[in-house]
Tab-separated table of C-alpha atoms and ligand atoms in Angstrom:
chain	number	residue	atom	x	y	z
A	431	UNK	CA	49.658	-7.720	-25.381
A	432	UNK	CA	51.907	-5.142	-25.988
A	433	UNK	CA	55.161	-5.232	-27.825
A	434	UNK	CA	57.983	-2.522	-27.602
A	435	UNK	CA	60.156	-1.991	-30.419
A	436	UNK	CA	63.800	-0.638	-29.963
A	437	UNK	CA	66.009	-0.387	-32.998
A	438	UNK	CA	69.736	-1.290	-32.800
A	439	UNK	CA	72.150	-0.244	-35.630
A	440	UNK	CA	72.717	-2.183	-38.588
A	441	UNK	CA	76.328	-1.381	-38.849
A	442	UNK	CA	77.969	-1.415	-35.181
A	443	UNK	CA	81.624	-2.257	-34.221
A	444	UNK	CA	82.718	-3.789	-31.065
A	445	UNK	CA	84.453	-2.359	-27.824
A	446	UNK	CA	85.728	-4.219	-24.717
A	447	UNK	CA	83.297	-3.187	-22.293
A	448	UNK	CA	84.681	-1.237	-19.408
A	449	UNK	CA	84.252	-3.142	-16.313
A	450	UNK	CA	82.420	-1.971	-13.163
A	451	UNK	CA	81.346	1.356	-14.607
A	452	UNK	CA	77.629	0.707	-14.600
A	453	UNK	CA	76.271	1.662	-11.246
A	454	UNK	CA	72.932	0.136	-11.022
A	455	UNK	CA	72.595	-2.164	-8.184
A	456	UNK	CA	71.182	-5.565	-9.402
A	457	UNK	CA	67.834	-6.116	-7.916
A	458	UNK	CA	67.596	-9.324	-6.310
A	459	UNK	CA	65.248	-11.060	-8.633
A	460	UNK	CA	67.393	-10.183	-11.731
A	461	UNK	CA	70.408	-11.921	-12.677
A	462	UNK	CA	73.641	-9.727	-12.626
A	463	UNK	CA	75.427	-9.080	-15.914
A	464	UNK	CA	77.955	-11.965	-16.229
A	465	UNK	CA	81.532	-11.237	-16.898
A	466	UNK	CA	81.926	-11.777	-20.707
A	467	UNK	CA	84.911	-13.848	-20.300
A	468	UNK	CA	82.895	-16.434	-18.296
A	469	UNK	CA	80.669	-16.984	-21.165
A	470	UNK	CA	81.008	-19.489	-23.955
A	471	UNK	CA	81.267	-18.053	-27.373
A	472	UNK	CA	81.892	-21.068	-29.167
A	473	UNK	CA	78.396	-22.376	-28.444
A	474	UNK	CA	76.654	-19.513	-29.935
A	475	UNK	CA	79.094	-19.482	-33.056
A	476	UNK	CA	78.034	-23.142	-33.918
A	477	UNK	CA	74.509	-22.467	-33.300
A	478	UNK	CA	74.562	-19.629	-35.837
A	479	UNK	CA	76.721	-21.597	-38.367
A	480	UNK	CA	74.782	-24.906	-38.194
A	481	UNK	CA	71.425	-25.086	-40.185
A	482	UNK	CA	69.368	-23.220	-40.337
A	483	UNK	CA	71.972	-20.639	-41.127
A	484	UNK	CA	71.661	-20.555	-44.840
A	485	UNK	CA	74.150	-19.112	-47.217
A	486	UNK	CA	71.661	-19.825	-50.099
A	487	UNK	CA	73.064	-17.414	-52.207
A	488	UNK	CA	69.837	-16.350	-53.330
A	489	UNK	CA	70.819	-13.307	-51.364
A	490	UNK	CA	68.440	-10.970	-49.939
A	491	UNK	CA	69.014	-7.346	-50.977
A	492	UNK	CA	69.308	-6.754	-47.247
A	493	UNK	CA	70.610	-9.075	-44.624
A	494	UNK	CA	69.929	-7.845	-41.346
A	495	UNK	CA	69.343	-8.769	-37.725
A	496	UNK	CA	67.021	-7.479	-35.190
A	497	UNK	CA	67.550	-7.271	-31.377
A	498	UNK	CA	64.571	-7.514	-29.255
A	499	UNK	CA	64.725	-6.465	-25.663
A	500	UNK	CA	62.024	-8.358	-24.024
A	501	UNK	CA	60.452	-8.675	-20.411
A	502	UNK	CA	58.477	-11.672	-21.410
A	503	UNK	CA	57.943	-11.279	-25.190
A	504	UNK	CA	55.008	-8.928	-24.707
A	505	UNK	CA	57.326	-6.003	-24.048
A	506	UNK	CA	59.885	-6.220	-26.682
A	507	UNK	CA	62.485	-3.993	-28.090
A	508	UNK	CA	63.696	-4.547	-31.760
A	509	UNK	CA	66.828	-3.592	-33.378
A	510	UNK	CA	68.649	-3.762	-36.552
A	511	UNK	CA	72.408	-4.681	-36.375
A	512	UNK	CA	75.256	-6.061	-38.455
A	513	UNK	CA	76.615	-9.418	-39.689
A	514	UNK	CA	78.132	-11.514	-37.027
A	515	UNK	CA	78.497	-15.178	-36.627
A	516	UNK	CA	80.725	-15.458	-33.354
A	517	UNK	CA	81.996	-13.748	-30.280
A	518	UNK	CA	82.885	-10.043	-30.235
A	519	UNK	CA	86.114	-8.822	-31.605
A	520	UNK	CA	87.406	-5.455	-30.493
A	521	UNK	CA	88.542	-2.754	-33.090
A	522	UNK	CA	91.610	-2.199	-30.935
A	523	UNK	CA	92.487	-5.921	-30.654
A	524	UNK	CA	95.551	-7.152	-32.358
A	525	UNK	CA	94.833	-8.785	-35.643
A	526	UNK	CA	95.970	-12.211	-34.346
A	527	UNK	CA	95.495	-15.149	-36.605
A	528	UNK	CA	93.123	-14.225	-39.356
A	529	UNK	CA	92.756	-16.848	-41.923
A	530	UNK	CA	93.318	-15.820	-45.435
A	531	UNK	CA	89.815	-16.947	-47.034
A	532	UNK	CA	91.677	-17.371	-50.563
A	533	UNK	CA	93.936	-19.982	-48.962
A	534	UNK	CA	90.967	-22.032	-47.905
A	535	UNK	CA	89.337	-21.818	-51.353
A	536	UNK	CA	92.315	-23.713	-53.034
A	537	UNK	CA	94.947	-26.126	-52.533
A	538	UNK	CA	97.567	-24.537	-54.481
A	539	UNK	CA	98.602	-20.799	-54.958
A	540	UNK	CA	97.717	-18.646	-56.231
A	541	UNK	CA	94.991	-19.429	-54.250
A	542	UNK	CA	92.574	-16.576	-55.060
A	543	UNK	CA	92.571	-16.896	-58.669
A	544	UNK	CA	92.506	-20.700	-58.856
A	545	UNK	CA	89.726	-20.766	-56.272
A	546	UNK	CA	87.599	-18.261	-58.190
A	547	UNK	CA	87.888	-20.170	-61.390
A	548	UNK	CA	86.924	-23.383	-59.515
A	549	UNK	CA	84.028	-21.780	-57.559
A	550	UNK	CA	80.478	-21.906	-58.323
A	551	UNK	CA	80.034	-18.530	-56.737
A	552	UNK	CA	82.697	-15.810	-56.273
A	553	UNK	CA	82.347	-13.466	-53.254
A	554	UNK	CA	84.554	-10.237	-53.342
A	555	UNK	CA	84.734	-8.619	-49.867
A	556	UNK	CA	85.563	-5.273	-48.766
A	557	UNK	CA	85.396	-5.333	-45.108
A	558	UNK	CA	87.442	-3.877	-42.085
A	559	UNK	CA	90.313	-6.012	-40.430
A	560	UNK	CA	87.950	-6.459	-37.517
A	561	UNK	CA	85.238	-7.555	-39.662
A	562	UNK	CA	87.234	-10.146	-41.522
A	563	UNK	CA	88.323	-11.490	-38.294
A	564	UNK	CA	84.947	-11.607	-36.673
A	565	UNK	CA	82.994	-12.824	-39.897
A	566	UNK	CA	85.179	-14.638	-42.206
A	567	UNK	CA	85.850	-17.670	-39.662
A	568	UNK	CA	87.411	-20.832	-40.559
A	569	UNK	CA	84.311	-22.672	-40.104
A	570	UNK	CA	82.425	-20.381	-42.350
A	571	UNK	CA	85.050	-20.609	-44.985
A	572	UNK	CA	85.374	-24.391	-45.029
A	573	UNK	CA	81.555	-24.516	-45.239
A	574	UNK	CA	81.571	-22.116	-48.058
A	575	UNK	CA	84.389	-24.028	-49.835
A	576	UNK	CA	82.347	-27.346	-49.555
A	577	UNK	CA	79.494	-25.549	-51.500
A	578	UNK	CA	81.671	-24.111	-54.098
A	579	UNK	CA	81.881	-20.402	-52.768
A	580	UNK	CA	84.833	-18.526	-52.602
A	581	UNK	CA	85.893	-15.435	-50.770
A	582	UNK	CA	88.173	-12.986	-52.533
A	583	UNK	CA	89.482	-9.842	-50.887
A	584	UNK	CA	88.844	-6.540	-52.886
A	585	UNK	CA	91.768	-4.190	-53.150
A	586	UNK	CA	90.165	-0.929	-52.551
A	587	UNK	CA	92.999	1.063	-53.931
A	588	UNK	CA	92.473	-0.615	-57.635
A	589	UNK	CA	89.310	-0.047	-59.712
A	590	UNK	CA	86.943	-2.839	-59.187
A	591	UNK	CA	86.647	-3.744	-62.817
A	592	UNK	CA	90.221	-4.854	-62.941
A	593	UNK	CA	89.317	-7.280	-60.184
A	594	UNK	CA	86.937	-10.345	-60.018
A	595	UNK	CA	84.884	-11.230	-61.787
A	596	UNK	CA	82.571	-11.449	-58.926
A	597	UNK	CA	78.979	-12.694	-58.349
A	598	UNK	CA	78.542	-10.843	-55.119
A	599	UNK	CA	80.431	-7.890	-53.587
A	600	UNK	CA	79.824	-8.244	-49.823
A	601	UNK	CA	81.001	-4.914	-48.026
A	602	UNK	CA	80.452	-2.917	-44.838
A	603	UNK	CA	82.019	0.359	-45.792
A	604	UNK	CA	80.167	3.529	-45.678
A	605	UNK	CA	82.424	6.381	-46.892
A	606	UNK	CA	81.004	8.422	-49.780
A	607	UNK	CA	84.078	7.675	-52.010
A	608	UNK	CA	83.459	3.810	-51.678
A	609	UNK	CA	79.688	4.462	-52.171
A	610	UNK	CA	80.491	6.011	-55.497
A	611	UNK	CA	82.939	3.523	-56.492
A	612	UNK	CA	80.474	0.666	-55.793
A	613	UNK	CA	77.697	2.617	-57.679
A	614	UNK	CA	79.878	3.210	-60.769
A	615	UNK	CA	80.996	-0.296	-60.848
A	616	UNK	CA	77.485	-1.373	-60.544
A	617	UNK	CA	76.138	0.610	-63.380
A	618	UNK	CA	78.717	-1.310	-65.680
A	619	UNK	CA	78.066	-4.679	-63.936
A	620	UNK	CA	74.403	-4.753	-63.073
A	621	UNK	CA	74.556	-8.601	-62.988
A	622	UNK	CA	76.626	-8.440	-59.827
A	623	UNK	CA	74.844	-8.473	-56.587
A	624	UNK	CA	75.989	-5.806	-54.146
A	625	UNK	CA	75.429	-6.750	-50.350
A	626	UNK	CA	73.807	-4.295	-49.459
A	627	UNK	CA	73.531	-1.464	-51.947
A	628	UNK	CA	74.545	1.846	-50.443
A	629	UNK	CA	71.105	3.403	-50.745
A	630	UNK	CA	69.531	0.635	-48.902
A	631	UNK	CA	72.156	0.742	-46.061
A	632	UNK	CA	71.795	4.587	-45.540
A	633	UNK	CA	68.600	4.824	-43.506
A	634	UNK	CA	70.162	2.165	-41.318
A	635	UNK	CA	73.145	4.074	-40.541
A	636	UNK	CA	71.261	6.525	-38.739
A	637	UNK	CA	69.533	5.761	-35.487
A	638	UNK	CA	66.627	8.210	-36.005
A	639	UNK	CA	65.575	6.994	-39.414
A	640	UNK	CA	66.143	3.322	-38.399
A	641	UNK	CA	63.606	3.737	-35.708
A	642	UNK	CA	61.115	5.385	-38.072
A	643	UNK	CA	61.098	2.447	-40.103
A	644	UNK	CA	60.240	0.189	-37.226
A	645	UNK	CA	57.875	2.586	-35.634
A	646	UNK	CA	55.883	2.957	-38.868
A	647	UNK	CA	55.249	-0.790	-38.764
A	648	UNK	CA	51.515	-1.673	-38.580
A	649	UNK	CA	51.706	-4.726	-36.384
A	650	UNK	CA	49.274	-3.636	-33.813
A	651	UNK	CA	46.537	-5.331	-35.523
A	652	UNK	CA	48.688	-8.632	-35.461
A	653	UNK	CA	49.440	-8.144	-31.800
A	654	UNK	CA	47.771	-5.841	-29.555
A	655	UNK	CA	50.182	-3.193	-29.206
A	656	UNK	CA	53.561	-2.511	-30.846
A	657	UNK	CA	55.712	0.514	-29.769
A	658	UNK	CA	59.058	1.952	-29.872
A	659	UNK	CA	60.863	3.783	-27.113
A	660	UNK	CA	60.169	7.431	-27.061
A	661	UNK	CA	63.193	9.456	-28.388
A	662	UNK	CA	64.498	12.752	-29.402
A	663	UNK	CA	67.307	13.731	-31.844
A	664	UNK	CA	69.905	16.383	-30.664
A	665	UNK	CA	71.974	17.535	-33.514
A	666	UNK	CA	74.159	20.067	-31.648
A	667	UNK	CA	74.227	22.574	-28.582
A	668	UNK	CA	74.409	20.252	-25.604
A	669	UNK	CA	73.165	23.125	-23.517
A	670	UNK	CA	69.741	23.009	-25.290
A	671	UNK	CA	69.086	19.375	-24.149
A	672	UNK	CA	67.642	19.947	-20.793
A	673	UNK	CA	64.924	22.314	-22.532
A	674	UNK	CA	64.378	19.793	-25.415
A	675	UNK	CA	63.823	16.862	-23.341
A	676	UNK	CA	61.398	18.872	-21.001
A	677	UNK	CA	59.550	20.096	-24.141
A	678	UNK	CA	59.388	16.424	-25.530
A	679	UNK	CA	58.044	15.094	-22.223
A	680	UNK	CA	60.883	12.428	-22.091
A	681	UNK	CA	61.086	10.775	-18.673
A	682	UNK	CA	64.535	10.194	-17.291
A	683	UNK	CA	66.583	8.007	-17.168
A	684	UNK	CA	67.685	8.363	-20.906
A	685	UNK	CA	69.820	6.233	-22.848
A	686	UNK	CA	71.969	8.370	-24.992
A	687	UNK	CA	73.268	6.828	-28.362
A	688	UNK	CA	75.329	8.440	-31.130
A	689	UNK	CA	73.204	9.319	-33.984
A	690	UNK	CA	75.213	7.766	-36.681
A	691	UNK	CA	76.161	4.101	-36.756
A	692	UNK	CA	79.174	3.530	-38.917
A	693	UNK	CA	80.977	0.496	-37.791
A	694	UNK	CA	83.294	2.433	-35.406
A	695	UNK	CA	83.492	1.720	-31.769
A	696	UNK	CA	82.336	5.110	-31.051
A	697	UNK	CA	79.062	4.551	-32.420
A	698	UNK	CA	78.378	1.882	-29.898
A	699	UNK	CA	79.252	4.140	-27.146
A	700	UNK	CA	76.133	4.243	-24.974
A	701	UNK	CA	75.397	6.219	-21.779
A	702	UNK	CA	72.751	6.493	-19.231
A	703	UNK	CA	71.675	9.988	-18.284
A	704	UNK	CA	69.974	9.921	-14.727
A	705	UNK	CA	69.390	13.658	-14.123
A	706	UNK	CA	68.572	16.742	-15.918
A	707	UNK	CA	71.177	18.741	-14.833
A	708	UNK	CA	73.924	16.438	-16.425
A	709	UNK	CA	72.308	16.312	-19.613
A	710	UNK	CA	74.630	19.265	-21.014
A	711	UNK	CA	77.628	16.783	-20.554
A	712	UNK	CA	76.378	14.658	-23.584
A	713	UNK	CA	78.135	14.805	-26.907
A	714	UNK	CA	75.602	15.526	-29.813
A	715	UNK	CA	74.816	14.286	-32.387
A	716	UNK	CA	72.785	11.693	-30.546
A	717	UNK	CA	69.580	10.258	-29.692
A	718	UNK	CA	68.134	10.300	-26.347
A	719	UNK	CA	65.692	7.277	-25.601
A	720	UNK	CA	63.663	6.747	-22.660
A	721	UNK	CA	65.037	3.715	-20.651
A	722	UNK	CA	62.494	0.770	-21.011
A	723	UNK	CA	62.714	-1.629	-18.105
A	724	UNK	CA	62.814	-5.251	-19.743
A	725	UNK	CA	63.867	-7.807	-17.130
A	726	UNK	CA	67.380	-7.941	-17.862
A	727	UNK	CA	67.053	-10.001	-20.979
A	728	UNK	CA	67.172	-9.107	-24.823
A	729	UNK	CA	66.543	-11.351	-27.806
A	730	UNK	CA	68.620	-10.747	-30.775
A	731	UNK	CA	66.974	-12.024	-33.964
A	732	UNK	CA	69.034	-12.629	-37.117
A	733	UNK	CA	67.428	-12.798	-40.318
A	734	UNK	CA	68.794	-13.676	-43.871
A	735	UNK	CA	66.091	-14.150	-46.234
A	736	UNK	CA	63.616	-16.550	-44.721
A	737	UNK	CA	65.962	-17.964	-42.111
A	738	UNK	CA	65.550	-16.875	-38.628
A	739	UNK	CA	67.833	-17.392	-35.834
A	740	UNK	CA	67.116	-16.082	-32.355
A	741	UNK	CA	69.481	-15.901	-29.331
A	742	UNK	CA	68.847	-14.852	-25.886
A	743	UNK	CA	71.433	-12.104	-24.306
A	744	UNK	CA	71.727	-10.625	-20.827
A	745	UNK	CA	71.016	-6.923	-20.900
A	746	UNK	CA	70.738	-4.190	-18.640
A	747	UNK	CA	68.890	-4.582	-15.373
A	748	UNK	CA	65.699	-2.683	-14.701
A	749	UNK	CA	65.993	0.713	-13.235
A	750	UNK	CA	63.907	0.944	-9.948
A	751	UNK	CA	63.009	3.781	-7.704
A	752	UNK	CA	65.876	3.165	-5.580
A	753	UNK	CA	68.278	3.743	-8.685
A	754	UNK	CA	66.506	6.944	-9.654
A	755	UNK	CA	66.699	8.368	-6.225
A	756	UNK	CA	70.325	7.341	-5.571
A	757	UNK	CA	71.966	7.997	-8.950
A	758	UNK	CA	72.816	11.310	-10.493
A	759	UNK	CA	75.026	12.017	-13.565
A	760	UNK	CA	76.130	10.122	-16.824
A	761	UNK	CA	77.122	6.643	-16.881
A	762	UNK	CA	79.011	5.047	-19.849
A	763	UNK	CA	77.298	1.759	-20.488
A	764	UNK	CA	79.350	-1.280	-21.105
A	765	UNK	CA	78.817	-3.254	-24.283
A	766	UNK	CA	75.818	-5.176	-23.060
A	767	UNK	CA	73.981	-7.783	-24.955
A	768	UNK	CA	77.073	-8.753	-27.020
A	769	UNK	CA	77.677	-12.134	-28.287
A	770	UNK	CA	79.750	-12.989	-25.119
A	771	UNK	CA	76.577	-12.195	-23.115
A	772	UNK	CA	74.632	-15.285	-24.237
A	773	UNK	CA	71.861	-16.183	-21.796
A	774	UNK	CA	70.856	-19.288	-24.113
A	775	UNK	CA	71.568	-21.758	-21.603
A	776	UNK	CA	71.156	-19.689	-18.446
A	777	UNK	CA	68.539	-20.828	-15.734
A	778	UNK	CA	66.007	-18.056	-16.222
A	779	UNK	CA	62.463	-17.570	-15.031
A	780	UNK	CA	60.653	-19.027	-18.084
A	781	UNK	CA	58.350	-16.038	-18.197
A	782	UNK	CA	61.388	-13.778	-18.842
A	783	UNK	CA	63.199	-16.356	-20.994
A	784	UNK	CA	60.296	-17.127	-23.415
A	785	UNK	CA	61.397	-16.495	-26.817
A	786	UNK	CA	59.309	-14.118	-29.226
A	787	UNK	CA	56.673	-16.035	-31.029
A	788	UNK	CA	57.614	-17.252	-34.353
A	789	UNK	CA	54.639	-15.583	-36.263
A	790	UNK	CA	55.617	-12.191	-34.934
A	791	UNK	CA	59.292	-12.649	-35.970
A	792	UNK	CA	58.090	-13.732	-39.632
A	793	UNK	CA	55.930	-10.782	-39.776
A	794	UNK	CA	58.607	-8.385	-38.563
A	795	UNK	CA	61.037	-9.711	-40.937
A	796	UNK	CA	58.700	-9.474	-43.913
A	797	UNK	CA	57.295	-5.937	-43.007
A	798	UNK	CA	60.962	-4.462	-42.627
A	799	UNK	CA	62.413	-6.255	-45.672
A	800	UNK	CA	59.459	-4.678	-47.740
A	801	UNK	CA	60.659	-1.251	-46.450
A	802	UNK	CA	64.260	-1.545	-46.432
A	803	UNK	CA	64.853	-2.875	-49.912
B	1119	ATP	N1	65.765	2.459	-24.630
B	1119	ATP	C1	66.426	1.286	-23.909
B	1119	ATP	N2	65.980	0.921	-22.790
B	1119	ATP	C2	66.575	0.059	-22.141
B	1119	ATP	N3	67.750	-0.553	-22.436
B	1119	ATP	C3	68.278	-0.225	-23.687
B	1119	ATP	C4	67.637	0.758	-24.539
B	1119	ATP	N4	68.383	0.902	-25.681
B	1119	ATP	C5	69.382	0.100	-25.490
B	1119	ATP	N5	69.356	-0.658	-24.512
B	1119	ATP	C6	70.116	-1.808	-24.021
B	1119	ATP	O1	71.576	-1.348	-24.319
B	1119	ATP	C7	72.000	-2.496	-25.333
B	1119	ATP	C8	72.708	-1.635	-26.563
B	1119	ATP	O2	71.802	-0.818	-27.292
B	1119	ATP	P1	71.953	-0.741	-28.823
B	1119	ATP	O3	71.724	-2.041	-29.367
B	1119	ATP	O4	71.132	0.369	-29.191
B	1119	ATP	O5	73.625	-0.217	-29.032
B	1119	ATP	P2	74.464	-0.929	-29.926
B	1119	ATP	O6	75.793	-0.596	-29.500
B	1119	ATP	O7	74.077	-0.440	-31.295
B	1119	ATP	O8	74.336	-2.479	-29.874
B	1119	ATP	P3	74.658	-3.827	-30.787
B	1119	ATP	O9	75.805	-4.425	-30.187
B	1119	ATP	O10	73.575	-4.642	-30.648
B	1119	ATP	O11	74.893	-3.305	-32.192
B	1119	ATP	C9	70.823	-3.229	-25.800
B	1119	ATP	O12	71.125	-4.316	-26.141
B	1119	ATP	C10	70.043	-3.014	-24.496
B	1119	ATP	O13	70.533	-3.964	-23.641
B	1120	I3S	O1	77.520	-9.882	-31.858
B	1120	I3S	P1	75.997	-9.143	-32.133
B	1120	I3S	O2	75.303	-9.045	-30.786
B	1120	I3S	O3	75.365	-9.757	-33.261
B	1120	I3S	O4	76.574	-7.534	-32.261
B	1120	I3S	C1	76.831	-7.165	-33.591
B	1120	I3S	C2	76.726	-5.667	-33.813
B	1120	I3S	O5	75.191	-5.703	-33.698
B	1120	I3S	C3	77.016	-5.226	-35.133
B	1120	I3S	O6	76.700	-3.953	-35.198
B	1120	I3S	C4	78.565	-5.415	-35.183
B	1120	I3S	O7	79.027	-5.060	-36.434
B	1120	I3S	P2	79.928	-3.697	-36.644
B	1120	I3S	O8	81.184	-3.755	-35.748
B	1120	I3S	O9	80.237	-3.628	-38.017
B	1120	I3S	O10	79.269	-2.493	-36.174
B	1120	I3S	C5	78.953	-6.768	-35.027
B	1120	I3S	O11	80.522	-6.776	-35.092
B	1120	I3S	P3	81.150	-8.086	-35.580
B	1120	I3S	O12	80.345	-8.518	-36.892
B	1120	I3S	O13	82.551	-7.477	-35.969
B	1120	I3S	O14	81.271	-9.080	-34.565
B	1120	I3S	C6	78.419	-7.377	-33.515
B	1120	I3S	O15	78.901	-6.623	-32.543
């Protein structure tokens, strides 16, 4: 049995997938990529928020999730991605109704301070507006309140020591300035848990170092074969790409991914390059990865501490000889395998839909946690 491991980013934002710009014809035996609006986000949201989702607040130093691309589970891709508990939210989307977590934490104003005083656990958060909207959902906040947990927004323009006190600082910001800010604060307040510490996030912000962690896992003795897609990093000079690809012996088509994954929409803009002549049109710094056929289904695995949650998502269809002969150029990929593309309840061939075996997920979680803390 073989396993293919493909890392996805820890920090990744959301873009609305441009429609109809992916030219691959769907082979007859593979389900076409469904239009996201037709798929239920609510179902997935509740699946993730209900037990076994466990905000036990014995927080792991690294909270992460893995995405597996799978053709059966014998050919899997594994990724690391960010926090998510519901359907996707675009960076560009209007802010709309964002519930102020402080309001949910207490019955009377000033909500934040009162809530913090009454709480058993105070979580200060520094998240983008998009992330607040996608992560701090009313359902999560209500659940948190029941458990005596309050969420207090951090004002990034004021010293952290003037705010709080916090038990946990939850953040998903990666600027150098913010990192220094956090590190200075943590020196004075080592009792506060920072989720996650900047140095732990660092190697997950880069698709090269992220892949290395996964590629180095020794799971082959556990399952017969574990591998990652072959990839190449291009830092600059797009004109050098065809030679670099030839020297590395990579086989087209190639998936091009921005090297850095920093929570911006841009870092999720993937393309598929069919032919060598088009490669100089790509925009470094990026990683070029061999496209791995995986039957159009991907498994995303979310791990917090010992809790594991797997969801099944639609993914890119396999590339066949017809595609290879009939496509040239670079194609921007839509945002595939996002929350809106749930295949959990789709009527799929059981050989494709079969979830990765639990022991493998547990082993992967353990191994990666050991390496990422
Ligand atoms: N090497 C590959 N071969 C085949 N398909 C791939 C490959 N790499 C990525 N994909 C497909 O593209 C999707 C997006 O890839 P990736 O996760 O690397 O990007 P992302 O924007 O960081 O995604 P996420 O939203 O999961 O954070 C995957 O879910 C998978 O469907
Ligand atoms: O919905 P899933 O399939 O779990 O994909 C997640 C991505 O993997 C994360 O990278 C996104 O976080 P960022 O937008 O911070 O990059 C995350 O964004 P969100 O937390 O704002 O929804 C999701 O898009």
